[in-house]
XYZ file of C-alpha atoms in Angstrom:
214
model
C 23.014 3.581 -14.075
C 23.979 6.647 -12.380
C 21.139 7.653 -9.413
C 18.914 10.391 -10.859
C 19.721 14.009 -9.369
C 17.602 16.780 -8.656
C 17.262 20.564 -7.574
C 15.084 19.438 -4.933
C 15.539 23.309 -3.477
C 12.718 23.918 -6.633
C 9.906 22.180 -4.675
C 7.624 23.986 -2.423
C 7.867 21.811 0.114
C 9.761 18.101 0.824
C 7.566 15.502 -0.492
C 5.879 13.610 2.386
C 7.197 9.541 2.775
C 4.131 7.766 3.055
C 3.211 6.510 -0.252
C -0.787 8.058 -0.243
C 0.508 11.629 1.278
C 3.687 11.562 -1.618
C 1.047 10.737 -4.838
C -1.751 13.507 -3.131
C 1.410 15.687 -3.041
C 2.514 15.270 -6.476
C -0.859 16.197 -7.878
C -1.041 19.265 -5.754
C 2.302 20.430 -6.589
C 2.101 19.619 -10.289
C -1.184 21.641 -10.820
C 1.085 24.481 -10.173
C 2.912 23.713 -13.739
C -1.062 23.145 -15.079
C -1.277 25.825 -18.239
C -4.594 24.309 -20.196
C -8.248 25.293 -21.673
C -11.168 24.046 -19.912
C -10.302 22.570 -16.446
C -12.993 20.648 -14.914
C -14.836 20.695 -18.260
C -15.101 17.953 -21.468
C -12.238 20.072 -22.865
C -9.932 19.715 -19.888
C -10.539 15.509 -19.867
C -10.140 15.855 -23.889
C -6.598 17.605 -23.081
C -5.330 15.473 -20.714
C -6.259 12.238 -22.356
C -5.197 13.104 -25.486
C -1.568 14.020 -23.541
C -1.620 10.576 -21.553
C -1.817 8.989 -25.688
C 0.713 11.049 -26.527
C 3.644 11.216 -23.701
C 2.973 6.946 -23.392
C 3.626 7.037 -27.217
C 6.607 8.974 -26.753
C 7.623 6.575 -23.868
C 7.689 3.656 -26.827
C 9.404 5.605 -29.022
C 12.281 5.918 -26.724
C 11.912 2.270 -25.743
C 12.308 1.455 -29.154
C 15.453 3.445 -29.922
C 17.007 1.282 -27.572
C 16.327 -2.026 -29.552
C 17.665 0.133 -32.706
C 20.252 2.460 -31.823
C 21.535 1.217 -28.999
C 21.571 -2.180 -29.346
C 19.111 -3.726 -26.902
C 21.167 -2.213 -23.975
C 20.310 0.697 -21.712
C 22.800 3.431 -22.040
C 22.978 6.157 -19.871
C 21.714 9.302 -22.084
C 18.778 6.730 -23.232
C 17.481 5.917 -19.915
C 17.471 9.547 -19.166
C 14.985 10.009 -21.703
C 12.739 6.882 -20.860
C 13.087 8.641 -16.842
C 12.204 11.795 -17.965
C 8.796 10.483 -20.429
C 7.807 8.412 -17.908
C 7.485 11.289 -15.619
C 5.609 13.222 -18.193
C 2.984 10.357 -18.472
C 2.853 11.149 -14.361
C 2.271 14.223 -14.675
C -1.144 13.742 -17.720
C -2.306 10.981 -15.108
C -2.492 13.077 -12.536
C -3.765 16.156 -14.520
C -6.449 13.527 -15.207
C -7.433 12.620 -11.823
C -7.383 16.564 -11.219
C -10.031 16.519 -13.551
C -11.886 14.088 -12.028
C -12.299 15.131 -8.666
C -9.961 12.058 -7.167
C -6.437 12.144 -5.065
C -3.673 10.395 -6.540
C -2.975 8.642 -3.558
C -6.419 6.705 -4.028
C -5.029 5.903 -7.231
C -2.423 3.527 -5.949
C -4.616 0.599 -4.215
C -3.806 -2.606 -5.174
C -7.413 -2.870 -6.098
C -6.731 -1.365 -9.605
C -3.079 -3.312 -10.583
C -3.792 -5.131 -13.970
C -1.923 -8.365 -14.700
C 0.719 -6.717 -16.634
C 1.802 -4.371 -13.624
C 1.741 -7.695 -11.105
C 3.668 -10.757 -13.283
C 6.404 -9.113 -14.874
C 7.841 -10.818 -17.495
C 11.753 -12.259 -16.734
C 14.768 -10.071 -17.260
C 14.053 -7.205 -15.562
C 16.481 -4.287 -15.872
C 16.499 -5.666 -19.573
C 14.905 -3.936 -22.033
C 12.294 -6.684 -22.965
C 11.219 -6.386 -19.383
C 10.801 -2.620 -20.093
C 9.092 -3.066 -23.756
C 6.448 -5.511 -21.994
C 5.769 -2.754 -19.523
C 5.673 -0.200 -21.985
C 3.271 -1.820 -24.388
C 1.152 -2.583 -21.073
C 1.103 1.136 -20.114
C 0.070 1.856 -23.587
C -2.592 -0.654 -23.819
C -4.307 0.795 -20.509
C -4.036 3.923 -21.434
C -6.202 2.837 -24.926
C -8.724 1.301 -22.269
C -9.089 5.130 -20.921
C -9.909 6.150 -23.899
C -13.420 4.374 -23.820
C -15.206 6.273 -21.360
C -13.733 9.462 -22.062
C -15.107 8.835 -25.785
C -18.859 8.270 -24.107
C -18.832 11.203 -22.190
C -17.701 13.176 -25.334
C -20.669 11.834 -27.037
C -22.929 12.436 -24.623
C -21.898 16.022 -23.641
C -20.647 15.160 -20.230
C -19.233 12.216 -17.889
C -21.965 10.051 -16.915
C -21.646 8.630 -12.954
C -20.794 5.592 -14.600
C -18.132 6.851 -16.926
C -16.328 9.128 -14.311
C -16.223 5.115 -12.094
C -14.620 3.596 -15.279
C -11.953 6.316 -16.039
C -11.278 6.143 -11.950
C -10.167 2.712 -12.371
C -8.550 3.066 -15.161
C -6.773 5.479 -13.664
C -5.192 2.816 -10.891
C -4.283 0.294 -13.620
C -2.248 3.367 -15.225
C -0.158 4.316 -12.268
C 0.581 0.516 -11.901
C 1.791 -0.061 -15.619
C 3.860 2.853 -14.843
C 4.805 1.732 -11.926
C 5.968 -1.435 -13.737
C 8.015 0.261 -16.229
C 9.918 2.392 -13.414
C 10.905 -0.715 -11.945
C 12.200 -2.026 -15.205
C 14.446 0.681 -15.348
C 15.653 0.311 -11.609
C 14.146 3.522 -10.313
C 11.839 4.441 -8.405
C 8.913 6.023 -9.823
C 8.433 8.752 -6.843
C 11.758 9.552 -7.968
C 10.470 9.806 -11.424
C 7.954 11.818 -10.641
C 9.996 14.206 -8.308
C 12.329 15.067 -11.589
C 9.489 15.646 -13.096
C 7.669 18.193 -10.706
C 11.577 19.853 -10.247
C 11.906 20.047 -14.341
C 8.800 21.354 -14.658
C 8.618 24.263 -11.693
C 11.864 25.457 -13.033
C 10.322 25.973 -17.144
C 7.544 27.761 -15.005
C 9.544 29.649 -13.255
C 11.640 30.682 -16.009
C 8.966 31.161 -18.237
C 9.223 28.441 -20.422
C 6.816 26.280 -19.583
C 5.317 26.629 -23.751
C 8.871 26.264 -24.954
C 10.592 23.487 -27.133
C 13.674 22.442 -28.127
C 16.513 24.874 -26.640
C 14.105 27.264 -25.376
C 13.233 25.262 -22.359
């Protein structure tokens, strides 16, 4: 596949190297693109969980379009797509740790990598590799949904539910981690299309938009 490309001239700054400083960066700079009710309120975590269920369930979709339309084989246009949902699934996790209180770059310990995101299955670069990783992302992102559920019942995030949705936080960044890696990219380059995509919809006003209006 051809190296994804950016108009890195959109960022506000070049994204640090060290991997804590680059993930604290990303949620910084994508709270810039952040247009949603209720930040730092029950309706904020509502939003942004209900957008982590629904970009990972995009992510699928697109994974699955590849066993159907394009014969089990990654072609070009398709992993654009599966690039470009992964990096909206970046962008609800780290709208969720926004939420929370937490840097993303706390997110990334080793502490919180499920089994899934450590023993990939064989054939990576395949696209069973990147349907295992997928449905792994998927399935953690379900296990997020817990907590957030308790605190809606209860009015607000208890200490202990706010602990829970931290880790499962971590387990989320390495599932996606996992599927990036699949796809032979890497996902800070993911999530730098992402942040570049999205600054220029802001910029141009479009950051609502759909279809050909973005």
């Amino acid at each position: 596949m051809e190296p994804l490309t950016h108009d890195i001239a959109l960022l506000p700054a070049p994204p640090p190297t060290d991997p804590v400083e680059f993930w604290n960066y990303y949620r910084e700079t994508a709270e810039k693109t952040a247009v949603y009710p209720g930040f730092a309120s029950m309706t904020g975590l509502t939003y942004v969980s209900l957008g982590l269920h629904g970009e990972s369930g995009e992510l699928c979709d697109q994974v699955k379009k590849v066993i159907r339309d394009d014969r089990n084989t990654f072609v070009p246009e398709r992993h654009a797509k599966l690039c470009a949902e992964l990096g909206d699934v970046l962008w609800y996790w780290a709208s969720a740790a926004r939420e929370l209180g937490v840097e993303c770059g706390a997110l990334i310990n080793l502490d919180y990598a499920p089994r899934e995101a450590i023993q990939l299955p064989p054939g990576m670069g395949t696209p069973s590799a990147t349907s295992f990783a997928a449905l792994a992302l998927v399935k953690h992102v379900a296990k997020f949904t817990d907590p957030v559920l308790d605190a809606l019942g209860d009015g607000q995030a208890r200490p202990q539910d706010r602990e829970a949705l931290i880790r499962r936080l971590g387990a989320i960044y390495h599932c996606a981690r996992s599927v990036a890696l699949t796809l032979d990219v890497d996902i800070r380059d993911i999530a730098i299309g992402n942040l570049c995509k999205l600054l220029s919809r802001r910029d141009r006003g479009t950051i609502h938009g759909s279809g050909d209006n973005r």
